[in-house]
Every structure is written in structure tokens, then in C-alpha cells.
Short mmCIF file of C-alpha atoms in Angstrom, two decimals:
data_model
loop_
_atom_site.label_atom_id
_atom_site.label_comp_id
_atom_site.label_asym_id
_atom_site.label_seq_id
_atom_site.Cartn_x
_atom_site.Cartn_y
_atom_site.Cartn_z
CA MET F 1 -19.32 -2.63 -40.46
CA ASP F 2 -21.06 -3.38 -37.16
CA PHE F 3 -20.85 -0.55 -34.63
CA GLN F 4 -22.85 -2.39 -31.97
CA PHE F 5 -21.27 -3.97 -28.90
CA SER F 6 -22.04 -7.59 -28.13
CA ASP F 7 -24.00 -8.50 -25.01
CA GLU F 8 -20.74 -9.64 -23.39
CA GLN F 9 -18.99 -6.36 -24.21
CA ARG F 10 -21.88 -4.32 -22.79
CA MET F 11 -21.73 -6.43 -19.64
CA ILE F 12 -17.99 -5.76 -19.31
CA ILE F 13 -18.50 -2.01 -19.76
CA LYS F 14 -21.11 -2.00 -17.01
CA LEU F 15 -18.97 -4.18 -14.74
CA VAL F 16 -15.91 -1.94 -15.06
CA ARG F 17 -17.91 1.29 -14.86
CA ASP F 18 -19.64 0.17 -11.67
CA PHE F 19 -16.37 -1.06 -10.17
CA ALA F 20 -14.57 2.18 -11.00
CA ALA F 21 -17.35 4.29 -9.49
CA LYS F 22 -17.42 2.26 -6.29
CA GLU F 23 -13.80 1.20 -5.73
CA ILE F 24 -11.64 3.79 -7.55
CA ALA F 25 -13.42 7.14 -7.70
CA PRO F 26 -13.73 7.73 -3.91
CA THR F 27 -9.94 7.76 -3.42
CA VAL F 28 -8.61 9.00 -6.76
CA GLN F 29 -7.91 12.54 -5.59
CA GLN F 30 -6.20 11.45 -2.36
CA ARG F 31 -4.02 8.90 -4.16
CA ASP F 32 -3.07 11.46 -6.79
CA GLU F 33 -2.03 14.03 -4.20
CA ALA F 34 -0.12 11.48 -2.08
CA GLU F 35 1.40 9.81 -5.18
CA VAL F 36 0.36 6.39 -3.89
CA PHE F 37 -0.21 3.22 -5.90
CA ASP F 38 -2.96 1.11 -4.34
CA ARG F 39 -2.18 -2.52 -5.18
CA THR F 40 -5.48 -3.67 -3.68
CA ILE F 41 -7.40 -2.01 -6.53
CA VAL F 42 -5.47 -3.99 -9.13
CA ASP F 43 -5.90 -7.15 -7.04
CA LYS F 44 -9.66 -6.61 -7.18
CA LEU F 45 -9.47 -6.27 -10.97
CA GLY F 46 -7.92 -9.73 -10.90
CA GLU F 47 -10.74 -11.07 -8.76
CA LEU F 48 -13.19 -9.79 -11.39
CA GLY F 49 -11.29 -11.69 -14.10
CA LEU F 50 -10.13 -8.53 -15.87
CA MET F 51 -6.36 -9.10 -15.64
CA GLY F 52 -6.64 -12.00 -18.07
CA ILE F 53 -9.65 -10.80 -19.99
CA PHE F 54 -8.50 -11.83 -23.49
CA PHE F 55 -6.22 -14.76 -22.66
CA PRO F 56 -7.43 -18.37 -23.06
CA GLU F 57 -9.10 -19.99 -20.09
CA GLU F 58 -6.42 -22.71 -20.05
CA TYR F 59 -3.94 -20.03 -18.93
CA GLY F 60 -6.15 -18.47 -16.29
CA GLY F 61 -7.78 -15.99 -18.64
CA GLY F 62 -11.35 -15.11 -19.39
CA GLY F 63 -11.35 -16.18 -23.02
CA GLY F 64 -12.76 -12.82 -24.14
CA ASP F 65 -11.86 -10.70 -27.14
CA TYR F 66 -9.24 -7.98 -27.45
CA LEU F 67 -11.78 -5.18 -27.85
CA SER F 68 -13.14 -6.04 -24.40
CA TYR F 69 -9.68 -5.35 -22.98
CA ILE F 70 -9.61 -1.98 -24.73
CA LEU F 71 -13.07 -1.14 -23.40
CA THR F 72 -11.86 -2.01 -19.90
CA ASN F 73 -8.90 0.33 -20.33
CA GLU F 74 -11.18 3.11 -21.53
CA GLU F 75 -13.61 2.76 -18.63
CA LEU F 76 -10.82 2.67 -16.02
CA SER F 77 -9.23 5.76 -17.55
CA ARG F 78 -12.45 7.75 -17.34
CA VAL F 79 -12.06 7.55 -13.56
CA ASP F 80 -8.33 7.07 -12.95
CA ASP F 81 -5.76 6.75 -15.72
CA SER F 82 -3.12 5.80 -13.15
CA ILE F 83 -4.88 2.51 -12.46
CA ALA F 84 -5.44 1.96 -16.18
CA CYS F 85 -1.73 2.54 -16.83
CA SER F 86 -0.69 -0.05 -14.24
CA TYR F 87 -3.35 -2.44 -15.53
CA ALA F 88 -2.23 -2.12 -19.15
CA ALA F 89 1.47 -2.52 -18.33
CA SER F 90 0.77 -5.84 -16.66
CA VAL F 91 -1.73 -7.22 -19.17
CA SER F 92 -0.46 -5.95 -22.51
CA LEU F 93 3.27 -5.43 -22.02
CA CYS F 94 4.13 -8.28 -19.65
CA ALA F 95 1.54 -11.03 -19.94
CA TRP F 96 0.99 -10.74 -23.69
CA PRO F 97 4.62 -11.30 -24.83
CA ILE F 98 4.81 -14.32 -22.51
CA PHE F 99 1.61 -15.63 -24.10
CA ALA F 100 2.82 -14.91 -27.63
CA TYR F 101 6.46 -16.04 -27.35
CA GLY F 102 6.81 -18.07 -24.16
CA THR F 103 7.34 -21.78 -23.76
CA GLU F 104 4.61 -23.88 -22.22
CA GLU F 105 6.59 -23.93 -18.95
CA GLN F 106 6.88 -20.12 -18.99
CA LYS F 107 3.17 -19.76 -19.64
CA GLN F 108 2.25 -22.04 -16.76
CA THR F 109 4.77 -20.41 -14.42
CA TYR F 110 4.28 -16.74 -15.31
CA LEU F 111 1.27 -16.16 -17.57
CA VAL F 112 -1.22 -18.03 -15.39
CA PRO F 113 -0.69 -15.93 -12.23
CA LEU F 114 -0.61 -12.74 -14.31
CA ALA F 115 -3.89 -13.64 -16.04
CA GLU F 116 -5.48 -14.71 -12.76
CA GLY F 117 -4.42 -11.42 -11.21
CA THR F 118 -2.47 -12.95 -8.33
CA LYS F 119 0.73 -11.38 -9.65
CA LEU F 120 1.49 -8.04 -11.29
CA GLY F 121 3.72 -7.55 -14.33
CA ALA F 122 6.04 -4.93 -15.82
CA PHE F 123 8.00 -4.32 -19.04
CA GLY F 124 11.64 -3.23 -18.98
CA LEU F 125 12.97 -1.76 -22.23
CA THR F 126 13.72 1.95 -21.78
CA GLU F 127 17.11 3.20 -20.61
CA PRO F 128 18.41 6.76 -20.10
CA ASN F 129 20.16 6.73 -23.49
CA ALA F 130 17.98 4.17 -25.23
CA GLY F 131 14.32 4.98 -25.61
CA THR F 132 13.25 4.79 -29.24
CA ASP F 133 16.82 3.79 -30.13
CA SER F 134 16.68 0.31 -28.64
CA ALA F 135 20.04 -0.62 -30.14
CA GLY F 136 21.67 1.98 -27.91
CA GLN F 137 20.83 0.18 -24.68
CA GLN F 138 23.66 -0.69 -22.33
CA SER F 139 22.05 -3.56 -20.40
CA HIS F 140 23.78 -6.77 -21.39
CA ALA F 141 23.38 -10.46 -20.68
CA GLU F 142 26.38 -12.73 -21.04
CA LYS F 143 25.64 -16.38 -21.63
CA LYS F 144 27.27 -18.73 -19.15
CA ASP F 145 26.82 -22.41 -18.31
CA GLY F 146 23.04 -22.75 -17.91
CA TYR F 147 22.30 -19.09 -17.24
CA TYR F 148 22.76 -15.51 -18.43
CA LEU F 149 24.62 -12.96 -16.31
CA LEU F 150 22.58 -9.76 -16.55
CA ASN F 151 23.93 -6.29 -15.78
CA GLY F 152 22.51 -2.83 -16.44
CA SER F 153 19.47 -0.76 -15.59
CA LYS F 154 16.11 0.38 -16.92
CA CYS F 155 14.27 3.65 -16.30
CA PHE F 156 10.69 4.92 -16.33
CA ILE F 157 9.28 1.45 -15.64
CA THR F 158 5.56 1.37 -14.85
CA ASN F 159 4.88 -0.95 -11.89
CA GLY F 160 8.60 -0.99 -11.11
CA GLY F 161 9.13 -2.20 -7.57
CA GLU F 162 5.50 -3.30 -7.29
CA ALA F 163 5.44 -5.93 -10.03
CA ASP F 164 6.27 -9.56 -9.34
CA ILE F 165 7.15 -10.54 -12.93
CA TYR F 166 9.21 -8.52 -15.44
CA VAL F 167 9.83 -8.90 -19.17
CA VAL F 168 13.29 -7.37 -19.58
CA PHE F 169 15.43 -6.72 -22.66
CA ALA F 170 19.22 -6.77 -22.86
CA MET F 171 22.02 -7.07 -25.39
CA THR F 172 23.37 -10.57 -25.87
CA ASP F 173 25.47 -9.53 -28.88
CA LYS F 174 26.20 -5.79 -29.10
CA ALA F 175 27.82 -6.12 -32.53
CA LYS F 176 24.49 -7.17 -34.08
CA GLY F 177 22.55 -4.05 -33.08
CA THR F 178 18.83 -4.71 -32.77
CA LYS F 179 19.42 -8.32 -33.85
CA GLY F 180 21.57 -8.74 -30.76
CA ILE F 181 18.76 -7.94 -28.31
CA SER F 182 17.17 -10.75 -26.30
CA ALA F 183 14.20 -10.87 -23.95
CA PHE F 184 14.09 -12.48 -20.51
CA VAL F 185 11.50 -13.11 -17.81
CA LEU F 186 12.66 -12.03 -14.36
CA GLU F 187 11.07 -12.36 -10.95
CA LYS F 188 11.16 -9.84 -8.14
CA GLY F 189 13.59 -11.05 -5.50
CA MET F 190 16.18 -12.57 -7.81
CA PRO F 191 19.63 -11.95 -6.28
CA GLY F 192 21.14 -8.81 -7.78
CA PHE F 193 17.81 -7.50 -9.09
CA THR F 194 17.00 -4.32 -7.17
CA PHE F 195 15.21 -1.02 -7.65
CA GLY F 196 16.49 2.52 -7.93
CA LYS F 197 14.68 5.79 -7.47
CA LYS F 198 10.94 6.27 -7.64
CA GLU F 199 10.03 8.91 -10.20
CA HIS F 200 7.85 11.89 -9.25
CA LYS F 201 5.84 12.76 -12.34
CA MET F 202 3.65 15.50 -13.72
CA GLY F 203 0.68 13.14 -13.84
CA ILE F 204 -0.48 9.54 -13.32
CA HIS F 205 0.65 9.92 -9.71
CA GLY F 206 -1.24 6.81 -8.64
CA SER F 207 0.90 4.57 -10.87
CA GLN F 208 4.38 3.72 -9.60
CA THR F 209 7.30 4.40 -11.93
CA MET F 210 10.71 3.16 -10.80
CA GLU F 211 14.21 2.33 -12.01
CA LEU F 212 15.27 -1.33 -12.35
CA VAL F 213 18.87 -2.23 -11.48
CA PHE F 214 20.66 -5.46 -12.45
CA GLN F 215 23.97 -6.38 -10.84
CA ASP F 216 25.24 -9.83 -11.82
CA VAL F 217 21.72 -11.27 -11.92
CA LYS F 218 21.86 -14.96 -12.78
CA VAL F 219 18.92 -15.47 -15.12
CA PRO F 220 18.27 -19.17 -15.81
CA GLU F 221 18.58 -20.10 -19.46
CA LYS F 222 14.98 -21.34 -19.36
CA ASN F 223 13.91 -17.73 -18.67
CA LEU F 224 14.99 -16.62 -22.13
CA LEU F 225 11.78 -15.44 -23.82
CA GLY F 226 11.64 -16.57 -27.41
CA GLN F 227 14.94 -17.08 -29.20
CA GLU F 228 18.22 -15.34 -28.49
CA GLY F 229 18.51 -12.23 -30.66
CA LYS F 230 14.74 -11.97 -31.20
CA GLY F 231 14.11 -9.52 -28.38
CA PHE F 232 13.67 -6.50 -30.64
CA LYS F 233 10.81 -8.21 -32.48
CA ILE F 234 9.21 -9.14 -29.16
CA ALA F 235 9.51 -5.57 -27.90
CA MET F 236 8.12 -3.98 -31.07
CA THR F 237 5.12 -6.32 -31.38
CA SER F 238 4.36 -5.79 -27.71
CA LEU F 239 4.50 -2.02 -28.17
CA ASP F 240 2.20 -2.22 -31.21
CA GLY F 241 -0.54 -3.62 -29.01
CA GLY F 242 0.44 -1.31 -26.18
CA ARG F 243 -0.25 1.69 -28.38
CA ILE F 244 -3.89 0.71 -28.71
CA GLY F 245 -4.07 0.49 -24.93
CA VAL F 246 -2.56 3.96 -24.54
CA ALA F 247 -5.03 5.28 -27.10
CA ALA F 248 -7.86 3.80 -25.02
CA GLN F 249 -6.47 5.51 -21.93
CA ALA F 250 -6.42 8.81 -23.84
CA LEU F 251 -10.00 8.16 -24.92
CA GLY F 252 -11.11 7.64 -21.33
CA ILE F 253 -9.36 10.83 -20.22
CA GLY F 254 -10.91 12.79 -23.08
CA GLN F 255 -14.38 11.45 -22.30
CA ALA F 256 -14.06 12.37 -18.64
CA ALA F 257 -12.90 15.88 -19.55
CA LEU F 258 -15.76 16.38 -22.00
CA ASP F 259 -18.30 15.11 -19.47
CA ALA F 260 -16.96 17.51 -16.84
CA ALA F 261 -17.01 20.44 -19.26
CA VAL F 262 -20.58 19.72 -20.38
CA LYS F 263 -21.80 19.37 -16.80
CA TYR F 264 -20.12 22.59 -15.64
CA SER F 265 -21.30 24.56 -18.69
CA LYS F 266 -24.91 23.66 -17.90
CA GLU F 267 -24.60 24.69 -14.27
CA ARG F 268 -22.45 27.84 -14.56
CA VAL F 269 -24.65 30.88 -15.08
CA GLN F 270 -23.28 34.15 -16.46
CA PHE F 271 -25.23 37.14 -17.78
CA GLY F 272 -28.46 35.41 -16.84
CA LYS F 273 -28.02 32.08 -18.63
CA PRO F 274 -25.85 28.92 -18.53
CA ILE F 275 -22.56 29.42 -20.34
CA CYS F 276 -23.37 26.46 -22.64
CA LYS F 277 -25.86 28.79 -24.32
CA PHE F 278 -23.02 30.97 -25.60
CA GLN F 279 -21.60 29.89 -28.94
CA GLY F 280 -18.05 30.47 -27.73
CA VAL F 281 -18.56 27.57 -25.31
CA SER F 282 -21.01 25.40 -27.23
CA PHE F 283 -18.80 25.36 -30.32
CA MET F 284 -15.84 24.29 -28.18
CA LEU F 285 -17.92 21.40 -26.84
CA ALA F 286 -18.90 20.40 -30.38
CA ASP F 287 -15.26 20.29 -31.47
CA MET F 288 -14.31 18.29 -28.37
CA ALA F 289 -17.03 15.71 -28.98
CA THR F 290 -16.12 15.33 -32.65
CA ARG F 291 -12.42 14.77 -31.93
CA LEU F 292 -13.35 12.25 -29.27
CA ASP F 293 -15.58 10.21 -31.58
CA ALA F 294 -12.98 10.25 -34.35
CA ALA F 295 -10.42 8.91 -31.89
CA ARG F 296 -12.87 6.25 -30.69
CA LEU F 297 -13.39 4.92 -34.22
CA LEU F 298 -9.63 4.75 -34.89
CA ILE F 299 -9.07 2.89 -31.62
CA TYR F 300 -11.85 0.36 -32.08
CA ARG F 301 -10.70 -0.31 -35.65
CA ALA F 302 -7.15 -1.03 -34.51
CA ALA F 303 -8.41 -3.24 -31.67
CA CYS F 304 -10.65 -5.25 -33.99
CA LEU F 305 -7.80 -5.75 -36.47
CA LYS F 306 -5.52 -7.03 -33.72
CA GLY F 307 -8.25 -9.25 -32.33
CA ALA F 308 -8.82 -10.76 -35.77
CA GLY F 309 -5.12 -11.51 -36.22
CA LEU F 310 -4.77 -9.00 -39.08
CA PRO F 311 -1.95 -6.45 -39.58
CA PHE F 312 -2.56 -3.46 -37.32
CA SER F 313 0.74 -1.63 -36.69
CA LYS F 314 -0.11 1.41 -38.81
CA GLU F 315 -3.64 1.60 -37.45
CA ALA F 316 -2.39 1.31 -33.86
CA ALA F 317 0.05 4.17 -34.44
CA MET F 318 -2.71 6.30 -35.98
CA ALA F 319 -5.02 5.59 -33.06
CA LYS F 320 -2.38 6.35 -30.44
CA MET F 321 -1.22 9.56 -32.14
CA TYR F 322 -4.67 10.98 -32.82
CA ALA F 323 -6.29 9.92 -29.54
CA SER F 324 -3.51 11.28 -27.36
CA ASP F 325 -3.45 14.60 -29.19
CA ALA F 326 -7.24 14.73 -28.92
CA ALA F 327 -7.14 13.98 -25.19
CA MET F 328 -4.63 16.75 -24.57
CA SER F 329 -6.67 19.21 -26.61
CA ILE F 330 -9.98 18.21 -25.00
CA ALA F 331 -8.57 18.34 -21.47
CA THR F 332 -7.05 21.78 -22.16
CA ASP F 333 -10.37 23.06 -23.48
CA ALA F 334 -12.14 21.62 -20.45
CA VAL F 335 -9.84 23.57 -18.15
CA GLN F 336 -10.55 26.68 -20.22
CA ILE F 337 -14.32 26.20 -19.96
CA LEU F 338 -14.12 25.80 -16.20
CA GLY F 339 -11.92 28.88 -16.00
CA GLY F 340 -10.35 29.45 -12.59
CA TYR F 341 -12.08 26.36 -11.21
CA GLY F 342 -10.43 24.23 -13.86
CA TYR F 343 -7.02 25.30 -12.60
CA ILE F 344 -7.46 24.10 -9.03
CA ARG F 345 -7.17 20.53 -7.81
CA GLU F 346 -10.66 20.39 -6.37
CA TYR F 347 -11.93 19.83 -9.91
CA ASP F 348 -10.96 16.72 -11.88
CA VAL F 349 -10.06 18.50 -15.12
CA GLU F 350 -6.79 19.75 -13.62
CA ARG F 351 -5.70 16.15 -13.03
CA LEU F 352 -7.06 15.02 -16.39
CA MET F 353 -4.99 17.63 -18.21
CA ARG F 354 -1.81 16.46 -16.44
CA ASN F 355 -2.60 12.83 -17.16
CA ALA F 356 -3.41 13.48 -20.81
CA LYS F 357 0.12 14.66 -21.50
CA ILE F 358 1.73 11.29 -20.78
CA THR F 359 -0.39 9.62 -23.46
CA GLN F 360 1.47 11.72 -26.04
CA ILE F 361 4.81 10.49 -24.70
CA TYR F 362 4.87 6.84 -23.65
CA GLU F 363 4.73 3.81 -25.97
CA GLY F 364 6.73 6.07 -28.29
CA THR F 365 6.19 9.80 -28.69
CA ASN F 366 3.81 10.89 -31.40
CA GLN F 367 6.77 11.67 -33.63
CA VAL F 368 7.55 7.94 -33.44
CA GLN F 369 3.98 7.15 -34.46
CA LYS F 370 4.44 9.33 -37.53
CA MET F 371 7.55 7.34 -38.40
CA VAL F 372 5.54 4.11 -38.15
CA ILE F 373 2.67 5.49 -40.25
CA SER F 374 4.84 7.05 -42.97
CA GLY F 375 7.02 3.94 -43.06
CA ALA F 376 3.96 1.81 -43.79
CA LEU F 377 2.82 4.20 -46.49
CA LEU F 378 6.20 4.44 -48.22
CA GLN F 379 7.36 0.83 -48.14
#
């Protein structure tokens, strides 16, 4: 097993790290406090070729590998998980299903601008009474003459209101349960497609989360993604990959928290010596670093499996579950090491702890990941 990055991957790490330090870090605290999503940052990611990093060049992508996308997510999250969240929602949850299931016309119309970074994407599955239970969703699309009439709503949608292109799921045959779900590609501005309330969240304040509302939206039949009734498969395969992205976000958060804790412990002097010299602190740092590296290996394994076209659902669930739990634990310990300073907003670990929590929740809570893992073991 080769644990070395390729020259191209090292170049991408440096590119993203330098970009994040220059373009993201100076405003991260202000954007977090104001709860503002800065579209220009994501636009610049597009200019660097990162929005289509692992898609073929013929569709506006960079032709890179999937691990490079995960490394990008990790590096962005070390500085601002809000930007990484918006980035991942567009690349992994919107562009990827269009690439994997779309017609050639859909790829040219929607994937190309998403991969080039001239348009932003979003993924609309969750509803108030239908999160993990996708069959319980109330959004429905009735087939008419040449179009589908879509009605319903979606909640907790990352990039909602900001995105230009949306992959949306709705019932086309309620009697069939999950086999009656279909996927559609919608564009912002379609008549009847509007936005509800903007959510105010515990963390990831710099990523916009908004409700989608559909009132008699005429969706052209050509905007059906994949086959009618195959939407559940499209959603689940998209979420499988999305879990690796969330795990990478957790990894970036955990790394940032560990770095902050190490730095502070070397500078903070108590009883005549830096607090890192006390075993109570140094042992905490050792545990934090070990959990972080274990998470990193799980994530890179899942990413390499996906990139190679091999089964990866169980490994993605393991990576997401372990990495998000590790990030929450590491961020909490970092706050503890900084003491009172860790509890105030002047120091990054307060924000990192808030952001870490969402990684345990979205793309399926960690209880869902355990269902996926145990299901694979017991089949």
C-alpha cells in the first residue's frame, strides 16, 4: 500500500492551502459572525479549476482523481468548513449525479458550467418528515404531456437560494415507496420554484442553508435525471460519495483544532513551564493526534476505493462515522486545553467545535452510518 501522494496531489494541496490562507482565512471570523456566504470565494475556486477537479476535461473538469477532491475538501475545512460544505454540495451532490446518470444533453447543459465553476449546485432530498426515511417525502411530480408538474418543498438545503442548478427528488408513484422516487434537474428561476426561510444554525454560518418551495413547477421531461423511479438509487449513491466528503471536512476541522491546541500549549506558561510539559495536556494531544490519523487512513481508503471504481459504501460510512466523532472529540479537547480562551470567539477553536457537530449529523447521522456498516456485515 502506497502512502505517498503523487506530485499532482502535492501540488493541489499546496494550491488549496495557499488559496485558503490568502483568500479565505482573513474574513472567516467576520463571515461566521455575520452569517454571510461569500459567493466570490467559490467563484475563485472555479477559476482555479477545483470545482470540476475529478470530472473529465470534455465536461469542463480537470481530469484529476477522486482523492484530489477529498484533499481539497480537507484543506478548505482546515480554514473554513463553511466554504468546504458549499463546495462539496455543488461538486459531489449536484455535479456528480448529473455526470453519473445524466444524458449527454444534461451533461453539456448542466455539468459543464458546474465543473467550470461558472454555476453553483445544490441537492434537494430532505424534507421535514423525510430525512433518512426517503419514502416518506411529500414532494410529488405528476407526469403531464411533455413535462412533470412538481409540488412540495425541501428543507436544510446547502446552497439553497444561492445555487443555480438543483438535483431534486420527488415521488412520481407514491404507491411504490422508494421505487416511486424520481430525480430531476431544476434551474433557479423556473416559474413556481421559490425559496423559503434561511436557516440560522449552530455552526457553518458561512454556508447558506435554505428551504426550497415548488408550486406547480413545470419541469421539462428532458430534465428527468436517469429513469423514472430510479431516484432513490441516484440519491443513495450520491450520498455514499458525499459521506467521504463530509469525513474530509471533519478531518480538516480536527486538524485545525489539533494545530491550535498544540500551538497554544507551547505558548501558555503555568507554574513556570509551558502547559504542554504537563502530562495531563500532552497525553490529551497524543490521543487527539492518534484519532486524527486513524480517521485520515479510513478516509483515504474510502476515497481510493471510489476512485478505482470498487465498492466503497461500507468504507465511506466507517470513514464518515469515525472522522466526525473524532473531529467533535478533538475540537472539544482543544477548547478544554485553551480553557477560558477556547470558549470565546476570538479564538478559532470555539468556531471549530460548533462546526464539528454538523459533521456528525448531515449526510445521515452516525446512527445511519452504523446501519450501513452492520447491513454490509450481515448481508
